[in-house]
Amino acid sequence: AGEEIAVQEGASAWNKAGANFNFEYGGATGKNSVGRDGENSIIWKNYGGTDWLARAWRWYSFLNPKTILENDIEFNDYYLWSAGASCPPGKVDVQSTATHELGHWLMLFDLYGNADSEKTMYGIEGPGETKARTLETEDIDGIVYIYGPVLPQGASIKGSVKLEKVNPGDPEPDSPLADYSETEINVIQQGSLVKSSLSAQDGSYLIDGLAAGVYDVHYCRPGWSKVEKNNIALLVNETKELPPLVLVVGDMNQDTEINILDLLWMAAKMGLTPGNPGWEEAKIADVHRDNAINILDLLRVAKNMGVHP
């Protein structure tokens, strides 16, 4: 229980830094190993003597390395840890270590300069030290630079946007291996773009800091159905959750319809493979992801003609 509280205190230090980011506690876990499984987990495990006390793991989006898909931390239980208000000599402080490793989750790296020894992200920690519990100005500046400052309070729109299963080998919709990241969600008001965001790995999105008013929301993903939800009214500081959305493959020209025009566009690209002129534009038509545009791709899209998510 003491370790659990100490880790939460480490997360709280970053939550109070003034960046547009917030850690949320999801409860205890029974895991005893790290790995990509759809959870951000922190575990203790005895690895014997190592050259590390704890270490953070990060998994990135293949399409966008700036998108973090998952994080884990493992503490080496071979060493003596302290979760007390102070840390006795001969033990390592859980809160300090957690604060440091959570900084790695946020894309901050170790520092080793002579002037860095008091900073949370200093890469060397000794027994009995608790100084990494408190963020220094440079730690705060780093996280605010990456995530931006806290947004002013306002209304928000949230929801989820997923993709239909196209190929037999694709993960099931609720599998932690499914990746629904990078659908673009645009908030429009009177024809002008107000805010834009990308969906997370699980398809979730949140667009906040909006003024009260009436908005349209456009979901855009090349090669998939473009969807427009119109006349969404927001009150002051209201959070509105929109119904879950599943995009279907085939809207090649992004006109919100899947029809003969999309098939004709694909037919003009038939036979193209990687390395051919025009492949970069045409590759969205390779819906089976076999590095060739062929009749099978057209037949798969033809199944979705007239479908409106």
PDB file of C-alpha atoms in Angstrom:
ATOM      1  CA  ALA A   1       0.000   0.000   0.000  1.00  0.00           C
ATOM      2  CA  GLY A   2       2.867   2.364   0.799  1.00  0.00           C
ATOM      3  CA  GLU A   3       4.466   1.827  -2.588  1.00  0.00           C
ATOM      4  CA  GLU A   4       1.120   2.405  -4.306  1.00  0.00           C
ATOM      5  CA  ILE A   5       0.705   5.770  -2.589  1.00  0.00           C
ATOM      6  CA  ALA A   6       4.313   6.747  -3.306  1.00  0.00           C
ATOM      7  CA  VAL A   7       3.866   6.049  -7.025  1.00  0.00           C
ATOM      8  CA  GLN A   8       0.672   8.119  -7.068  1.00  0.00           C
ATOM      9  CA  GLU A   9       2.551  10.968  -5.409  1.00  0.00           C
ATOM     10  CA  GLY A  10       5.144  10.750  -8.184  1.00  0.00           C
ATOM     11  CA  ALA A  11       2.396  11.029 -10.796  1.00  0.00           C
ATOM     12  CA  SER A  12       0.858  13.936  -8.904  1.00  0.00           C
ATOM     13  CA  ALA A  13       4.090  15.906  -9.189  1.00  0.00           C
ATOM     14  CA  TRP A  14       3.777  15.846 -12.983  1.00  0.00           C
ATOM     15  CA  ASN A  15       0.036  16.546 -12.865  1.00  0.00           C
ATOM     16  CA  LYS A  16       0.753  19.762 -10.970  1.00  0.00           C
ATOM     17  CA  ALA A  17       3.413  20.946 -13.444  1.00  0.00           C
ATOM     18  CA  GLY A  18       0.972  23.050 -15.458  1.00  0.00           C
ATOM     19  CA  ALA A  19       1.231  20.966 -18.646  1.00  0.00           C
ATOM     20  CA  ASN A  20      -1.761  19.909 -20.720  1.00  0.00           C
ATOM     21  CA  PHE A  21      -1.436  16.315 -19.538  1.00  0.00           C
ATOM     22  CA  ASN A  22      -2.786  14.338 -16.623  1.00  0.00           C
ATOM     23  CA  PHE A  23      -1.987  10.919 -15.169  1.00  0.00           C
ATOM     24  CA  GLU A  24      -5.047   8.982 -13.962  1.00  0.00           C
ATOM     25  CA  TYR A  25      -4.826   6.061 -11.552  1.00  0.00           C
ATOM     26  CA  GLY A  26      -6.455   2.930 -12.947  1.00  0.00           C
ATOM     27  CA  GLY A  27      -6.188   0.664  -9.910  1.00  0.00           C
ATOM     28  CA  ALA A  28      -3.964  -2.216  -8.801  1.00  0.00           C
ATOM     29  CA  THR A  29      -2.706  -4.841 -11.246  1.00  0.00           C
ATOM     30  CA  GLY A  30      -1.821  -8.486 -10.852  1.00  0.00           C
ATOM     31  CA  LYS A  31       0.747  -8.422 -13.643  1.00  0.00           C
ATOM     32  CA  ASN A  32       4.256  -9.701 -12.984  1.00  0.00           C
ATOM     33  CA  SER A  33       5.860  -8.800 -16.311  1.00  0.00           C
ATOM     34  CA  VAL A  34       5.919  -5.871 -18.702  1.00  0.00           C
ATOM     35  CA  GLY A  35       4.870  -5.962 -22.330  1.00  0.00           C
ATOM     36  CA  ARG A  36       2.443  -4.520 -24.855  1.00  0.00           C
ATOM     37  CA  ASP A  37      -0.979  -5.540 -23.575  1.00  0.00           C
ATOM     38  CA  GLY A  38      -3.102  -2.380 -23.618  1.00  0.00           C
ATOM     39  CA  GLU A  39      -2.316  -1.376 -20.019  1.00  0.00           C
ATOM     40  CA  ASN A  40       0.116   1.143 -18.575  1.00  0.00           C
ATOM     41  CA  SER A  41       1.459  -0.912 -15.674  1.00  0.00           C
ATOM     42  CA  ILE A  42       3.984  -0.514 -12.873  1.00  0.00           C
ATOM     43  CA  ILE A  43       5.310  -3.730 -11.339  1.00  0.00           C
ATOM     44  CA  TRP A  44       7.893  -4.972  -8.826  1.00  0.00           C
ATOM     45  CA  LYS A  45       9.967  -8.015  -9.753  1.00  0.00           C
ATOM     46  CA  ASN A  46      13.250  -9.449  -8.468  1.00  0.00           C
ATOM     47  CA  TYR A  47      15.798  -9.459 -11.305  1.00  0.00           C
ATOM     48  CA  GLY A  48      18.805  -9.984  -9.078  1.00  0.00           C
ATOM     49  CA  GLY A  49      21.714  -7.576  -9.206  1.00  0.00           C
ATOM     50  CA  THR A  50      21.455  -5.251 -12.220  1.00  0.00           C
ATOM     51  CA  ASP A  51      22.891  -1.929 -13.320  1.00  0.00           C
ATOM     52  CA  TRP A  52      19.430  -0.357 -12.953  1.00  0.00           C
ATOM     53  CA  LEU A  53      17.028   0.200 -10.063  1.00  0.00           C
ATOM     54  CA  ALA A  54      13.914   0.731 -12.167  1.00  0.00           C
ATOM     55  CA  ARG A  55      13.292   1.217 -15.852  1.00  0.00           C
ATOM     56  CA  ALA A  56      10.534   2.588 -18.055  1.00  0.00           C
ATOM     57  CA  TRP A  57       9.289   1.030 -21.274  1.00  0.00           C
ATOM     58  CA  ARG A  58       7.561   2.903 -24.112  1.00  0.00           C
ATOM     59  CA  TRP A  59       5.791   1.711 -27.244  1.00  0.00           C
ATOM     60  CA  TYR A  60       5.239   4.127 -30.125  1.00  0.00           C
ATOM     61  CA  SER A  61       2.910   4.358 -33.102  1.00  0.00           C
ATOM     62  CA  PHE A  62       4.625   2.981 -36.210  1.00  0.00           C
ATOM     63  CA  LEU A  63       2.936   5.653 -38.317  1.00  0.00           C
ATOM     64  CA  ASN A  64       3.632   8.520 -35.950  1.00  0.00           C
ATOM     65  CA  PRO A  65       6.567   8.082 -33.521  1.00  0.00           C
ATOM     66  CA  LYS A  66       5.289  11.077 -31.539  1.00  0.00           C
ATOM     67  CA  THR A  67       2.230   9.049 -30.518  1.00  0.00           C
ATOM     68  CA  ILE A  68       2.848   6.931 -27.401  1.00  0.00           C
ATOM     69  CA  LEU A  69       0.710   3.807 -27.428  1.00  0.00           C
ATOM     70  CA  GLU A  70       1.650   2.294 -24.074  1.00  0.00           C
ATOM     71  CA  ASN A  71       4.092   2.569 -21.154  1.00  0.00           C
ATOM     72  CA  ASP A  72       5.251   0.253 -18.379  1.00  0.00           C
ATOM     73  CA  ILE A  73       7.670   0.572 -15.443  1.00  0.00           C
ATOM     74  CA  GLU A  74       9.408  -2.216 -13.584  1.00  0.00           C
ATOM     75  CA  PHE A  75      11.084  -1.795 -10.181  1.00  0.00           C
ATOM     76  CA  ASN A  76      13.829  -4.306  -9.365  1.00  0.00           C
ATOM     77  CA  ASP A  77      12.698  -5.845  -6.072  1.00  0.00           C
ATOM     78  CA  TYR A  78      16.205  -7.167  -5.472  1.00  0.00           C
ATOM     79  CA  TYR A  79      17.051  -3.786  -3.964  1.00  0.00           C
ATOM     80  CA  LEU A  80      15.728  -2.338  -0.711  1.00  0.00           C
ATOM     81  CA  TRP A  81      12.969   0.216  -1.242  1.00  0.00           C
ATOM     82  CA  SER A  82      11.403   2.791   1.043  1.00  0.00           C
ATOM     83  CA  ALA A  83       7.944   4.297   0.698  1.00  0.00           C
ATOM     84  CA  GLY A  84       8.119   6.370   3.870  1.00  0.00           C
ATOM     85  CA  ALA A  85       7.896  10.113   4.358  1.00  0.00           C
ATOM     86  CA  SER A  86      11.702  10.136   4.446  1.00  0.00           C
ATOM     87  CA  CYS A  87      14.118   7.606   2.996  1.00  0.00           C
ATOM     88  CA  PRO A  88      16.667   5.963   5.321  1.00  0.00           C
ATOM     89  CA  PRO A  89      20.260   5.398   4.215  1.00  0.00           C
ATOM     90  CA  GLY A  90      20.711   2.078   2.469  1.00  0.00           C
ATOM     91  CA  LYS A  91      17.283   2.139   0.813  1.00  0.00           C
ATOM     92  CA  VAL A  92      16.017   3.662  -2.433  1.00  0.00           C
ATOM     93  CA  ASP A  93      13.091   6.067  -2.391  1.00  0.00           C
ATOM     94  CA  VAL A  94      10.040   4.773  -4.275  1.00  0.00           C
ATOM     95  CA  GLN A  95       8.506   8.211  -4.799  1.00  0.00           C
ATOM     96  CA  SER A  96      11.678   9.749  -6.223  1.00  0.00           C
ATOM     97  CA  THR A  97      12.223   6.814  -8.546  1.00  0.00           C
ATOM     98  CA  ALA A  98       8.601   6.769  -9.692  1.00  0.00           C
ATOM     99  CA  THR A  99       8.664  10.496 -10.405  1.00  0.00           C
ATOM    100  CA  HIS A 100      11.802  10.062 -12.505  1.00  0.00           C
ATOM    101  CA  GLU A 101      10.539   7.044 -14.444  1.00  0.00           C
ATOM    102  CA  LEU A 102       7.161   8.662 -15.101  1.00  0.00           C
ATOM    103  CA  GLY A 103       9.103  11.501 -16.676  1.00  0.00           C
ATOM    104  CA  HIS A 104      10.334   8.952 -19.222  1.00  0.00           C
ATOM    105  CA  TRP A 105       6.704   8.040 -19.938  1.00  0.00           C
ATOM    106  CA  LEU A 106       6.224  11.687 -20.835  1.00  0.00           C
ATOM    107  CA  MET A 107       9.160  11.580 -23.302  1.00  0.00           C
ATOM    108  CA  LEU A 108      11.780  13.236 -21.098  1.00  0.00           C
ATOM    109  CA  PHE A 109      15.268  11.700 -21.131  1.00  0.00           C
ATOM    110  CA  ASP A 110      18.005  11.234 -18.545  1.00  0.00           C
ATOM    111  CA  LEU A 111      20.303  14.148 -17.773  1.00  0.00           C
ATOM    112  CA  TYR A 112      23.911  13.714 -16.686  1.00  0.00           C
ATOM    113  CA  GLY A 113      25.413  17.206 -16.715  1.00  0.00           C
ATOM    114  CA  ASN A 114      27.132  18.726 -13.711  1.00  0.00           C
ATOM    115  CA  ALA A 115      24.332  21.273 -13.452  1.00  0.00           C
ATOM    116  CA  ASP A 116      21.601  18.609 -13.581  1.00  0.00           C
ATOM    117  CA  SER A 117      22.139  16.788 -10.297  1.00  0.00           C
ATOM    118  CA  GLU A 118      19.155  18.386  -8.521  1.00  0.00           C
ATOM    119  CA  LYS A 119      16.690  17.798 -11.359  1.00  0.00           C
ATOM    120  CA  THR A 120      14.130  15.008 -11.317  1.00  0.00           C
ATOM    121  CA  MET A 121      15.408  13.705 -14.650  1.00  0.00           C
ATOM    122  CA  TYR A 122      19.013  13.417 -13.428  1.00  0.00           C
ATOM    123  CA  GLY A 123      19.992   9.889 -14.395  1.00  0.00           C
ATOM    124  CA  ILE A 124      21.777   8.872 -11.195  1.00  0.00           C
ATOM    125  CA  GLU A 125      20.004   8.171  -7.894  1.00  0.00           C
ATOM    126  CA  GLY A 126      21.646   7.200  -4.634  1.00  0.00           C
ATOM    127  CA  PRO A 127      20.321   5.476  -1.496  1.00  0.00           C
ATOM    128  CA  GLY A 128      18.467   7.762   0.877  1.00  0.00           C
ATOM    129  CA  GLU A 129      17.908  10.500  -1.730  1.00  0.00           C
ATOM    130  CA  THR A 130      14.487  12.112  -2.106  1.00  0.00           C
ATOM    131  CA  LYS A 131      15.313  15.178  -4.210  1.00  0.00           C
ATOM    132  CA  ALA A 132      13.737  13.779  -7.400  1.00  0.00           C
ATOM    133  CA  ARG A 133      10.319  13.935  -5.719  1.00  0.00           C
ATOM    134  CA  THR A 134      10.198  17.663  -6.458  1.00  0.00           C
ATOM    135  CA  LEU A 135      10.338  18.921 -10.040  1.00  0.00           C
ATOM    136  CA  GLU A 136      12.871  21.609 -10.876  1.00  0.00           C
ATOM    137  CA  THR A 137      12.137  24.445 -13.295  1.00  0.00           C
ATOM    138  CA  GLU A 138      13.831  22.634 -16.170  1.00  0.00           C
ATOM    139  CA  ASP A 139      11.741  19.481 -15.577  1.00  0.00           C
ATOM    140  CA  ILE A 140       8.587  21.576 -15.707  1.00  0.00           C
ATOM    141  CA  ASP A 141       9.731  23.529 -18.754  1.00  0.00           C
ATOM    142  CA  GLY A 142      10.406  20.272 -20.582  1.00  0.00           C
ATOM    143  CA  ILE A 143       6.963  18.803 -20.039  1.00  0.00           C
ATOM    144  CA  VAL A 144       5.151  22.060 -20.811  1.00  0.00           C
ATOM    145  CA  TYR A 145       7.175  22.333 -24.037  1.00  0.00           C
ATOM    146  CA  ILE A 146       6.109  18.829 -25.124  1.00  0.00           C
ATOM    147  CA  TYR A 147       2.422  18.955 -24.153  1.00  0.00           C
ATOM    148  CA  GLY A 148       1.737  22.667 -24.009  1.00  0.00           C
ATOM    149  CA  PRO A 149       0.317  24.569 -21.045  1.00  0.00           C
ATOM    150  CA  VAL A 150      -2.958  23.696 -19.350  1.00  0.00           C
ATOM    151  CA  LEU A 151      -5.810  24.788 -21.567  1.00  0.00           C
ATOM    152  CA  PRO A 152      -8.347  27.281 -20.276  1.00  0.00           C
ATOM    153  CA  GLN A 153     -11.529  25.717 -18.976  1.00  0.00           C
ATOM    154  CA  GLY A 154     -14.173  25.256 -21.623  1.00  0.00           C
ATOM    155  CA  ALA A 155     -16.565  22.844 -23.258  1.00  0.00           C
ATOM    156  CA  SER A 156     -15.328  19.598 -24.771  1.00  0.00           C
ATOM    157  CA  ILE A 157     -16.302  16.878 -27.234  1.00  0.00           C
ATOM    158  CA  LYS A 158     -15.203  13.292 -26.744  1.00  0.00           C
ATOM    159  CA  GLY A 159     -15.938   9.862 -28.139  1.00  0.00           C
ATOM    160  CA  SER A 160     -14.336   6.992 -30.010  1.00  0.00           C
ATOM    161  CA  VAL A 161     -13.750   6.209 -33.668  1.00  0.00           C
ATOM    162  CA  LYS A 162     -12.691   2.714 -34.749  1.00  0.00           C
ATOM    163  CA  LEU A 163     -12.207   0.885 -38.052  1.00  0.00           C
ATOM    164  CA  GLU A 164     -14.058  -2.075 -39.481  1.00  0.00           C
ATOM    165  CA  LYS A 165     -12.152  -5.353 -39.711  1.00  0.00           C
ATOM    166  CA  VAL A 166     -11.044  -5.699 -43.340  1.00  0.00           C
ATOM    167  CA  ASN A 167      -8.695  -8.689 -43.428  1.00  0.00           C
ATOM    168  CA  PRO A 168      -8.967 -12.032 -41.578  1.00  0.00           C
ATOM    169  CA  GLY A 169      -5.634 -11.405 -39.912  1.00  0.00           C
ATOM    170  CA  ASP A 170      -6.642  -8.028 -38.489  1.00  0.00           C
ATOM    171  CA  PRO A 171      -7.061  -7.883 -34.677  1.00  0.00           C
ATOM    172  CA  GLU A 172     -10.565  -8.096 -33.274  1.00  0.00           C
ATOM    173  CA  PRO A 173     -12.055  -4.661 -32.464  1.00  0.00           C
ATOM    174  CA  ASP A 174     -11.577  -4.983 -28.683  1.00  0.00           C
ATOM    175  CA  SER A 175      -8.105  -6.539 -28.861  1.00  0.00           C
ATOM    176  CA  PRO A 176      -5.270  -4.544 -27.231  1.00  0.00           C
ATOM    177  CA  LEU A 177      -3.341  -5.148 -30.456  1.00  0.00           C
ATOM    178  CA  ALA A 178      -5.883  -3.196 -32.510  1.00  0.00           C
ATOM    179  CA  ASP A 179      -4.554   0.232 -33.461  1.00  0.00           C
ATOM    180  CA  TYR A 180      -7.152   2.899 -34.232  1.00  0.00           C
ATOM    181  CA  SER A 181      -4.811   5.844 -33.805  1.00  0.00           C
ATOM    182  CA  GLU A 182      -4.428   8.786 -36.176  1.00  0.00           C
ATOM    183  CA  THR A 183      -7.955   9.314 -37.414  1.00  0.00           C
ATOM    184  CA  GLU A 184      -8.197  13.095 -37.714  1.00  0.00           C
ATOM    185  CA  ILE A 185     -11.101  14.714 -35.888  1.00  0.00           C
ATOM    186  CA  ASN A 186     -11.814  18.292 -36.915  1.00  0.00           C
ATOM    187  CA  VAL A 187     -14.155  20.637 -35.072  1.00  0.00           C
ATOM    188  CA  ILE A 188     -15.727  23.149 -37.477  1.00  0.00           C
ATOM    189  CA  GLN A 189     -17.757  26.255 -36.767  1.00  0.00           C
ATOM    190  CA  GLN A 190     -19.365  28.270 -39.551  1.00  0.00           C
ATOM    191  CA  GLY A 191     -17.099  26.634 -42.111  1.00  0.00           C
ATOM    192  CA  SER A 192     -13.836  27.365 -40.275  1.00  0.00           C
ATOM    193  CA  LEU A 193     -11.583  24.892 -38.477  1.00  0.00           C
ATOM    194  CA  VAL A 194     -11.616  25.577 -34.728  1.00  0.00           C
ATOM    195  CA  LYS A 195      -9.625  22.621 -33.364  1.00  0.00           C
ATOM    196  CA  SER A 196      -8.191  19.352 -34.574  1.00  0.00           C
ATOM    197  CA  SER A 197      -7.022  16.192 -32.846  1.00  0.00           C
ATOM    198  CA  LEU A 198      -6.001  12.589 -33.600  1.00  0.00           C
ATOM    199  CA  SER A 199      -7.595   9.501 -32.140  1.00  0.00           C
ATOM    200  CA  ALA A 200      -5.596   7.410 -29.661  1.00  0.00           C
ATOM    201  CA  GLN A 201      -4.696   3.739 -30.134  1.00  0.00           C
ATOM    202  CA  ASP A 202      -8.016   2.611 -28.656  1.00  0.00           C
ATOM    203  CA  GLY A 203      -9.888   5.061 -30.882  1.00  0.00           C
ATOM    204  CA  SER A 204     -10.706   7.538 -28.113  1.00  0.00           C
ATOM    205  CA  TYR A 205     -10.441  11.278 -28.593  1.00  0.00           C
ATOM    206  CA  LEU A 206     -11.030  14.410 -26.552  1.00  0.00           C
ATOM    207  CA  ILE A 207     -11.188  17.938 -27.903  1.00  0.00           C
ATOM    208  CA  ASP A 208     -11.476  20.506 -25.140  1.00  0.00           C
ATOM    209  CA  GLY A 209     -11.115  24.228 -24.551  1.00  0.00           C
ATOM    210  CA  LEU A 210     -14.157  24.995 -26.738  1.00  0.00           C
ATOM    211  CA  ALA A 211     -16.456  27.963 -26.286  1.00  0.00           C
ATOM    212  CA  ALA A 212     -20.187  27.425 -26.010  1.00  0.00           C
ATOM    213  CA  GLY A 213     -21.783  27.222 -29.441  1.00  0.00           C
ATOM    214  CA  VAL A 214     -22.827  24.951 -32.290  1.00  0.00           C
ATOM    215  CA  TYR A 215     -20.205  22.870 -34.094  1.00  0.00           C
ATOM    216  CA  ASP A 216     -19.746  20.294 -36.816  1.00  0.00           C
ATOM    217  CA  VAL A 217     -17.333  17.382 -36.281  1.00  0.00           C
ATOM    218  CA  HIS A 218     -15.586  15.808 -39.276  1.00  0.00           C
ATOM    219  CA  TYR A 219     -13.812  12.455 -39.092  1.00  0.00           C
ATOM    220  CA  CYS A 220     -11.140  12.063 -41.764  1.00  0.00           C
ATOM    221  CA  ARG A 221      -8.917   9.098 -42.584  1.00  0.00           C
ATOM    222  CA  PRO A 222      -7.586   8.618 -46.136  1.00  0.00           C
ATOM    223  CA  GLY A 223      -9.203   5.642 -47.826  1.00  0.00           C
ATOM    224  CA  TRP A 224     -11.903   5.291 -45.162  1.00  0.00           C
ATOM    225  CA  SER A 225     -15.372   6.761 -44.915  1.00  0.00           C
ATOM    226  CA  LYS A 226     -15.359  10.470 -44.204  1.00  0.00           C
ATOM    227  CA  VAL A 227     -18.071  11.203 -41.665  1.00  0.00           C
ATOM    228  CA  GLU A 228     -19.587  14.560 -40.773  1.00  0.00           C
ATOM    229  CA  LYS A 229     -21.676  15.073 -37.645  1.00  0.00           C
ATOM    230  CA  ASN A 230     -23.420  18.439 -37.785  1.00  0.00           C
ATOM    231  CA  ASN A 231     -25.137  20.869 -35.412  1.00  0.00           C
ATOM    232  CA  ILE A 232     -23.607  19.692 -32.153  1.00  0.00           C
ATOM    233  CA  ALA A 233     -24.614  22.222 -29.500  1.00  0.00           C
ATOM    234  CA  LEU A 234     -22.318  22.819 -26.512  1.00  0.00           C
ATOM    235  CA  LEU A 235     -23.165  24.721 -23.359  1.00  0.00           C
ATOM    236  CA  VAL A 236     -20.588  26.554 -21.248  1.00  0.00           C
ATOM    237  CA  ASN A 237     -18.106  24.005 -19.796  1.00  0.00           C
ATOM    238  CA  GLU A 238     -20.242  21.097 -21.055  1.00  0.00           C
ATOM    239  CA  THR A 239     -18.582  17.791 -21.973  1.00  0.00           C
ATOM    240  CA  LYS A 240     -20.533  16.072 -24.724  1.00  0.00           C
ATOM    241  CA  GLU A 241     -19.828  12.451 -25.565  1.00  0.00           C
ATOM    242  CA  LEU A 242     -20.723  11.532 -29.136  1.00  0.00           C
ATOM    243  CA  PRO A 243     -21.901   8.007 -30.091  1.00  0.00           C
ATOM    244  CA  PRO A 244     -19.125   5.541 -30.971  1.00  0.00           C
ATOM    245  CA  LEU A 245     -18.262   5.503 -34.671  1.00  0.00           C
ATOM    246  CA  VAL A 246     -16.867   2.738 -36.890  1.00  0.00           C
ATOM    247  CA  LEU A 247     -15.398   3.862 -40.211  1.00  0.00           C
ATOM    248  CA  VAL A 248     -15.602   1.554 -43.209  1.00  0.00           C
ATOM    249  CA  VAL A 249     -13.028   1.266 -45.969  1.00  0.00           C
ATOM    250  CA  GLY A 250     -13.627   2.721 -49.431  1.00  0.00           C
ATOM    251  CA  ASP A 251     -14.177   6.495 -49.450  1.00  0.00           C
ATOM    252  CA  MET A 252     -11.128   7.112 -51.617  1.00  0.00           C
ATOM    253  CA  ASN A 253     -12.062  10.651 -52.659  1.00  0.00           C
ATOM    254  CA  GLN A 254     -13.273  11.696 -49.178  1.00  0.00           C
ATOM    255  CA  ASP A 255     -16.656  12.988 -50.366  1.00  0.00           C
ATOM    256  CA  THR A 256     -18.541  11.181 -47.531  1.00  0.00           C
ATOM    257  CA  GLU A 257     -19.908   8.618 -50.006  1.00  0.00           C
ATOM    258  CA  ILE A 258     -18.669   5.192 -51.110  1.00  0.00           C
ATOM    259  CA  ASN A 259     -19.817   4.821 -54.705  1.00  0.00           C
ATOM    260  CA  ILE A 260     -18.792   4.154 -58.291  1.00  0.00           C
ATOM    261  CA  LEU A 261     -16.477   7.182 -58.270  1.00  0.00           C
ATOM    262  CA  ASP A 262     -14.317   5.499 -55.634  1.00  0.00           C
ATOM    263  CA  LEU A 263     -14.168   2.278 -57.660  1.00  0.00           C
ATOM    264  CA  LEU A 264     -13.217   4.200 -60.793  1.00  0.00           C
ATOM    265  CA  TRP A 265     -10.448   5.979 -58.862  1.00  0.00           C
ATOM    266  CA  MET A 266      -9.147   2.616 -57.658  1.00  0.00           C
ATOM    267  CA  ALA A 267      -9.442   1.040 -61.115  1.00  0.00           C
ATOM    268  CA  ALA A 268      -7.127   3.704 -62.491  1.00  0.00           C
ATOM    269  CA  LYS A 269      -4.480   2.603 -59.965  1.00  0.00           C
ATOM    270  CA  MET A 270      -4.734  -1.137 -60.599  1.00  0.00           C
ATOM    271  CA  GLY A 271      -1.420  -2.895 -61.002  1.00  0.00           C
ATOM    272  CA  LEU A 272       0.557  -0.361 -58.990  1.00  0.00           C
ATOM    273  CA  THR A 273       3.044  -1.693 -56.435  1.00  0.00           C
ATOM    274  CA  PRO A 274       5.590  -0.005 -54.134  1.00  0.00           C
ATOM    275  CA  GLY A 275       8.225   1.749 -56.196  1.00  0.00           C
ATOM    276  CA  ASN A 276       5.882   2.575 -59.071  1.00  0.00           C
ATOM    277  CA  PRO A 277       5.249   6.252 -59.837  1.00  0.00           C
ATOM    278  CA  GLY A 278       2.076   7.339 -58.061  1.00  0.00           C
ATOM    279  CA  TRP A 279       2.208   4.627 -55.391  1.00  0.00           C
ATOM    280  CA  GLU A 280       2.349   7.042 -52.453  1.00  0.00           C
ATOM    281  CA  GLU A 281      -0.955   8.615 -53.473  1.00  0.00           C
ATOM    282  CA  ALA A 282      -2.526   5.326 -54.544  1.00  0.00           C
ATOM    283  CA  LYS A 283      -1.514   3.048 -51.657  1.00  0.00           C
ATOM    284  CA  ILE A 284      -4.706   3.792 -49.710  1.00  0.00           C
ATOM    285  CA  ALA A 285      -6.426   1.637 -52.350  1.00  0.00           C
ATOM    286  CA  ASP A 286      -4.367  -1.365 -51.222  1.00  0.00           C
ATOM    287  CA  VAL A 287      -7.039  -2.256 -48.678  1.00  0.00           C
ATOM    288  CA  HIS A 288      -5.742  -5.822 -48.287  1.00  0.00           C
ATOM    289  CA  ARG A 289      -2.249  -4.456 -47.521  1.00  0.00           C
ATOM    290  CA  ASP A 290      -0.503  -6.951 -49.815  1.00  0.00           C
ATOM    291  CA  ASN A 291       1.584  -4.282 -51.617  1.00  0.00           C
ATOM    292  CA  ALA A 292      -0.467  -4.420 -54.812  1.00  0.00           C
ATOM    293  CA  ILE A 293      -3.685  -2.806 -56.017  1.00  0.00           C
ATOM    294  CA  ASN A 294      -5.817  -5.432 -57.710  1.00  0.00           C
ATOM    295  CA  ILE A 295      -9.334  -6.666 -58.309  1.00  0.00           C
ATOM    296  CA  LEU A 296      -9.579  -8.046 -54.767  1.00  0.00           C
ATOM    297  CA  ASP A 297      -9.237  -4.520 -53.386  1.00  0.00           C
ATOM    298  CA  LEU A 298     -12.020  -3.270 -55.672  1.00  0.00           C
ATOM    299  CA  LEU A 299     -14.310  -6.134 -54.699  1.00  0.00           C
ATOM    300  CA  ARG A 300     -13.765  -5.443 -50.995  1.00  0.00           C
ATOM    301  CA  VAL A 301     -14.632  -1.765 -51.400  1.00  0.00           C
ATOM    302  CA  ALA A 302     -17.640  -2.633 -53.588  1.00  0.00           C
ATOM    303  CA  LYS A 303     -19.124  -4.420 -50.535  1.00  0.00           C
ATOM    304  CA  ASN A 304     -19.319  -1.054 -48.783  1.00  0.00           C
ATOM    305  CA  MET A 305     -21.020   0.899 -51.571  1.00  0.00           C
ATOM    306  CA  GLY A 306     -23.815   2.965 -50.089  1.00  0.00           C
ATOM    307  CA  VAL A 307     -22.759   2.294 -46.490  1.00  0.00           C
ATOM    308  CA  HIS A 308     -22.965   5.330 -44.180  1.00  0.00           C
ATOM    309  CA  PRO A 309     -21.419   4.864 -40.684  1.00  0.00           C
TER     310      PRO A 309
END
